[in-house]
Coordinates of C-alpha atoms and ligand atoms in Angstrom, one line a residue:
X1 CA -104.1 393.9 290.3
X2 CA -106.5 397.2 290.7
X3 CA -108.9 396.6 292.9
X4 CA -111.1 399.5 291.9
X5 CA -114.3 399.0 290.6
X6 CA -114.0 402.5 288.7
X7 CA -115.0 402.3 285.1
X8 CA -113.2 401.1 281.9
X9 CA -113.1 399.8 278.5
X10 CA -113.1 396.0 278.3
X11 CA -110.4 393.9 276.6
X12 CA -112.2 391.8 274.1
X13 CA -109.9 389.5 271.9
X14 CA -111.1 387.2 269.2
X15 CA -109.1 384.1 268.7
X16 CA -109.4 380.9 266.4
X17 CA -107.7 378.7 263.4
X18 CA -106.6 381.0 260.7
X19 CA -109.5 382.3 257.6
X20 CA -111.7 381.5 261.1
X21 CA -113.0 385.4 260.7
X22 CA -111.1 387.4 262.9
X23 CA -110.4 390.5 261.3
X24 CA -113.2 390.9 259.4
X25 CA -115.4 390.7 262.5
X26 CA -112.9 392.9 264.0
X27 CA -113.6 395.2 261.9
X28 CA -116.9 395.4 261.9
X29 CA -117.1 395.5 265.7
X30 CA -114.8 398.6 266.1
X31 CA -117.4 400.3 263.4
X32 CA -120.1 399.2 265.5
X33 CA -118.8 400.1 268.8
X34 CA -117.6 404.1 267.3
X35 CA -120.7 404.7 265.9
X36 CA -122.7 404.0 269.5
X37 CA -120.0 406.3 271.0
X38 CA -117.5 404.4 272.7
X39 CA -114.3 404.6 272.7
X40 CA -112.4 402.1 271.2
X41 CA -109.3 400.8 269.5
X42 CA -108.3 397.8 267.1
X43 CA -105.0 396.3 268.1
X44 CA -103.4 392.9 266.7
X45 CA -100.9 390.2 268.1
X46 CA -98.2 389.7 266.7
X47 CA -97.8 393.5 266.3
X48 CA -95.6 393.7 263.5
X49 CA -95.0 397.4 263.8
X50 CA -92.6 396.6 266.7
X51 CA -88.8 395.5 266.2
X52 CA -89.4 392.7 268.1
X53 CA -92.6 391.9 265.4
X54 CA -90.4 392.3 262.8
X55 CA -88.5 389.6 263.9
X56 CA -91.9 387.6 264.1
X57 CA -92.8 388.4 260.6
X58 CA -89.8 388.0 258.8
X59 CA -90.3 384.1 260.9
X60 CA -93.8 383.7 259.5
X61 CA -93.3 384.7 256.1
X62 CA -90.4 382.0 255.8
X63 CA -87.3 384.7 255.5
X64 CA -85.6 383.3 258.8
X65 CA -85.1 380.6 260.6
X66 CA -86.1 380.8 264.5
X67 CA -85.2 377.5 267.0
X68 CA -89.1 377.2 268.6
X69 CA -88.9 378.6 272.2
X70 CA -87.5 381.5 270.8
X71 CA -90.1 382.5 268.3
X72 CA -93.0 381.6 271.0
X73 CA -90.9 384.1 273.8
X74 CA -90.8 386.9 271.2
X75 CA -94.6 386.3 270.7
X76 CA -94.7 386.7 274.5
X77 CA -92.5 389.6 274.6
X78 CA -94.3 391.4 271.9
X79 CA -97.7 390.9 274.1
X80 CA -95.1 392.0 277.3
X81 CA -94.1 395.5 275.4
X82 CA -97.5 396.7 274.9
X83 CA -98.8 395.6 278.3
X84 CA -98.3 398.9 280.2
X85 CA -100.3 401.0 277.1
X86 CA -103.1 398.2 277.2
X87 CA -103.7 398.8 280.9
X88 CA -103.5 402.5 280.6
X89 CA -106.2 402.3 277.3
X90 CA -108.1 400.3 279.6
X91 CA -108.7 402.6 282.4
X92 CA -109.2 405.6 280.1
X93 CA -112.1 404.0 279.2
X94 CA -110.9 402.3 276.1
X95 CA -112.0 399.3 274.7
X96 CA -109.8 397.5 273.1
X97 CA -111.0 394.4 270.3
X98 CA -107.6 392.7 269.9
X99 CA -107.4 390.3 266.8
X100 CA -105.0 387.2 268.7
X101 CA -103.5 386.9 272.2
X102 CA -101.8 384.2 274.3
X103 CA -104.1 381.4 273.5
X104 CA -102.9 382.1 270.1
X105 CA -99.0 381.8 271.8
X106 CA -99.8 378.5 273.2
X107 CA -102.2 376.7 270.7
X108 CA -99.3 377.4 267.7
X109 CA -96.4 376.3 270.2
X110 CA -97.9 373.6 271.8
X111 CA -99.5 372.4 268.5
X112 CA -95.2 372.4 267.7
X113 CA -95.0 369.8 270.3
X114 CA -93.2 371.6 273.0
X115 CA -94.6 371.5 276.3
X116 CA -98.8 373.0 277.4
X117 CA -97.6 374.6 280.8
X118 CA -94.3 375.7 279.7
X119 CA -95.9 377.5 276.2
X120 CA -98.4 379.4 279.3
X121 CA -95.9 380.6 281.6
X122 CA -94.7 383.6 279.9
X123 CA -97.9 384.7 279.7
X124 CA -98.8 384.7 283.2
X125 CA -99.6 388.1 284.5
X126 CA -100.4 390.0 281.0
X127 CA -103.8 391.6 281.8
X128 CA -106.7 389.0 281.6
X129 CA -109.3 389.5 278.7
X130 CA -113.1 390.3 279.4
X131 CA -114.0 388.2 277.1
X132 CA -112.5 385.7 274.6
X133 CA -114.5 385.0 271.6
X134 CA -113.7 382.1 269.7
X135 CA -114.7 381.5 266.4
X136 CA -115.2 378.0 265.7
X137 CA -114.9 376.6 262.4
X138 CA -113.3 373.0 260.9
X139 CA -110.0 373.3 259.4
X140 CA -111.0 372.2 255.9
X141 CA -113.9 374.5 255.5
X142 CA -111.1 377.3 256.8
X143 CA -109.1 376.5 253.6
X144 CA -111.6 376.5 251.4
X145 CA -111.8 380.6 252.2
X146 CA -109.2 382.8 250.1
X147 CA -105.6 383.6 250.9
X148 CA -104.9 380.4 252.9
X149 CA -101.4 378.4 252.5
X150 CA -99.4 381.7 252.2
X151 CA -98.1 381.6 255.4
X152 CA -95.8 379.3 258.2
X153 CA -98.1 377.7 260.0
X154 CA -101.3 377.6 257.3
X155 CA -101.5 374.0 256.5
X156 CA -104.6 371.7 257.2
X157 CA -102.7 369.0 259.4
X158 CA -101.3 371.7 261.9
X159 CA -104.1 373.8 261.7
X160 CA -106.1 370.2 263.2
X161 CA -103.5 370.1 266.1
X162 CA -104.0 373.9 266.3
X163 CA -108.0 373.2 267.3
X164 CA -107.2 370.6 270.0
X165 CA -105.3 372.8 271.6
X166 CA -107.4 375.8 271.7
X167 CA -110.1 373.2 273.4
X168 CA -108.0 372.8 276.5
X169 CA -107.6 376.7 276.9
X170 CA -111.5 377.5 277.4
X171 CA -112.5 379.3 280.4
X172 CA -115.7 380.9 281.7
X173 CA -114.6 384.3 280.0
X174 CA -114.8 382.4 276.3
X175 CA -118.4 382.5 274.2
X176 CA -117.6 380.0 271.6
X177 CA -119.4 381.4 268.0
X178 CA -120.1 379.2 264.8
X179 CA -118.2 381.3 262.2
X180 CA -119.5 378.6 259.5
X181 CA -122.4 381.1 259.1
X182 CA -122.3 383.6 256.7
X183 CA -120.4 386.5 257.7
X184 CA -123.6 388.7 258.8
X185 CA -125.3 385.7 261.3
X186 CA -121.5 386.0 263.2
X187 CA -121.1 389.6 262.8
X188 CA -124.7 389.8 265.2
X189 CA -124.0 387.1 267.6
X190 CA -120.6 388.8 267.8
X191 CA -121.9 392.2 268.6
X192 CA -124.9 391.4 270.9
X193 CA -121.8 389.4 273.2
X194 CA -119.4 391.9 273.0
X195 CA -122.1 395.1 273.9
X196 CA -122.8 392.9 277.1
X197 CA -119.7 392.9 278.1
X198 CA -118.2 397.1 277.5
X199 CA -121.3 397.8 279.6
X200 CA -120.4 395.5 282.4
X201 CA -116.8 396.9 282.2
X202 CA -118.8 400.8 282.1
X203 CA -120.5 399.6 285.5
X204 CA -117.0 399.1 286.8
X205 CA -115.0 395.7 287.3
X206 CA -111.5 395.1 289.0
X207 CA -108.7 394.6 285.9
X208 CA -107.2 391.2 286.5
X209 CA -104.3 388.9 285.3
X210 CA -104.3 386.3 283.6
X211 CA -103.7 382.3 284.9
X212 CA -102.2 383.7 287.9
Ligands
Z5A1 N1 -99.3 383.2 266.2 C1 -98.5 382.4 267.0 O1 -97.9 381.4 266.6 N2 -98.3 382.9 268.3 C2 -98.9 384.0 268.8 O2 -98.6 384.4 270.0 C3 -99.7 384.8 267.9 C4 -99.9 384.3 266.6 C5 -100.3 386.0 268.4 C6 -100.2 385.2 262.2 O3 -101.5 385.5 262.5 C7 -99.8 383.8 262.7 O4 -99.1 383.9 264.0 C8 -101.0 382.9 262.9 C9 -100.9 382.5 264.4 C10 -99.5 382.8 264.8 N3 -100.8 381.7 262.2 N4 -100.8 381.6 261.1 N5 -100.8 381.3 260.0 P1 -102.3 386.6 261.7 O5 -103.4 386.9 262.6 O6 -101.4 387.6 261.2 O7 -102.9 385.8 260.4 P2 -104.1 384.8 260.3 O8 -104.5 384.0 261.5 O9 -103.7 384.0 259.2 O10 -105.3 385.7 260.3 P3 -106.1 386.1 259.1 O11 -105.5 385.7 257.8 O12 -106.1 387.5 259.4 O13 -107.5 385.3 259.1 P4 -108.8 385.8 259.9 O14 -108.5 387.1 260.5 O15 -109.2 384.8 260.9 O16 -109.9 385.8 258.8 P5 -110.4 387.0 257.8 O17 -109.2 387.7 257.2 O18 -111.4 387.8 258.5 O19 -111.1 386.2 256.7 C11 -110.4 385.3 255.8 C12 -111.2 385.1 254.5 O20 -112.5 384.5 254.8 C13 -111.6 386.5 253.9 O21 -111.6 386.3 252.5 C14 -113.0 386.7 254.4 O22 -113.7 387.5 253.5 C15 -113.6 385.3 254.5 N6 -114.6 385.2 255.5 C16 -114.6 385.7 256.8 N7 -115.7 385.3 257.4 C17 -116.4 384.6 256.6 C18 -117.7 383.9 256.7 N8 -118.4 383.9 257.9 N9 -118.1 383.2 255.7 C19 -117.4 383.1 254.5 N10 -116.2 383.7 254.3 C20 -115.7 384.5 255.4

């Protein structure tokens, strides 16, 4: 896909157990990134706004009932429906800091128990991130943060299976932060990684797919 080398905004997503820190550091990047002058957007998966994530979040919040491989396809689908406006962001010179993507599709459903490879294949050929940044943190001192257990999958045994699998989804494009530190210690690791990477993507660098 696109073998120009014309410049864009970089996809950046931020992954990791639930309470890890996402949104908050989200948020505080996208402040970060507006007031140096760039462009850039905060987008979420799932994306309840969507009919397809309203289907997702009437699953989560335990008002219905969804057989496995379904829910995990309409987390795929609801990735697949904003593909074409992600890729159009992106070479408008967007950056986009999405809060959960497909690692979050297959570490959930595979933590389930159904199969790694087949949880990955409907995700094959969304547009690759930049840059993944995980943000580390033990399950039990996740819990120990405020709102956790309101949701489906926010207990402390999945949330364990949860971790192993995010371990065998690291690639090169992941930078793995400590978010046991207090919120300000992640919040500048977090920006000094993600800064490195809009101005690689401002140089110019081919968009690509991802495990394809
Ligand atoms: N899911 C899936 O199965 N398949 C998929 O394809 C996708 C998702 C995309 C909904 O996710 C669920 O869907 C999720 C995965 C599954 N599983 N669950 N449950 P969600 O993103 O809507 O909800 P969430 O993961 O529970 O995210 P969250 O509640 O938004 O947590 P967070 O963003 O990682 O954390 P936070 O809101 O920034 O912080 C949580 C609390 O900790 C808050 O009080 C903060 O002030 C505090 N905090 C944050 N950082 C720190 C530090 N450093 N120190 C101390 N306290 C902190």
């Amino acid at each position: 896909m696109g073998a120009d080398n014309e410049s864009r905004g970089a996809l950046v997503v931020f992954e990791g157990l639930d309470r890890s820190g996402k949104t908050s550091q989200c948020g505080r990047l996208v402040s970060y990134l507006e007031g140096l002058g760039h462009s850039v957007e905060l987008w979420r998966f799932p994306d309840r706004t969507t009919s397809v994530g309203q289907m997702i979040s009437a699953y989560l919040t335990n008002n219905s009932q969804l057989d496995d491989r379904t829910i995990h396809l309409l987390f795929s689908a609801n990735r697949w429906e904003k593909r074409s406006l992600m890729e159009t962001k992106l070479k408008a010179g967007t950056t986009l800091i999405v809060d959960r993507y497909s690692y979050s599709g297959v570490a959930f459903s595979s933590a389930k128990g159904l199969d790694f490879e087949w949880c990955k294949a409907p995700e094959i050929g969304l547009i690759a991130p930049d840059l993944v940044v995980y943000l580390d943190i033990v399950p039990e001192k996740a819990a120990e943060r405020g709102g956790y257990g309101g949701e489906r999958y926010e207990q402390l045994e999945f949330q364990r299976k949860v971790a192993q699998r995010y371990k065998l989804l690291e690639d090169s494009s992941w930078k793995i932060v400590d978010a046991c530190q207090p919120l300000e210690d992640v919040e500048k690791q977090v920006k000094e990684i993600v800064l490195e990477h809009v101005m690689t993507c401002q140089r110019g660098k081919p968009v690509s797919s991802l495990w394809s």
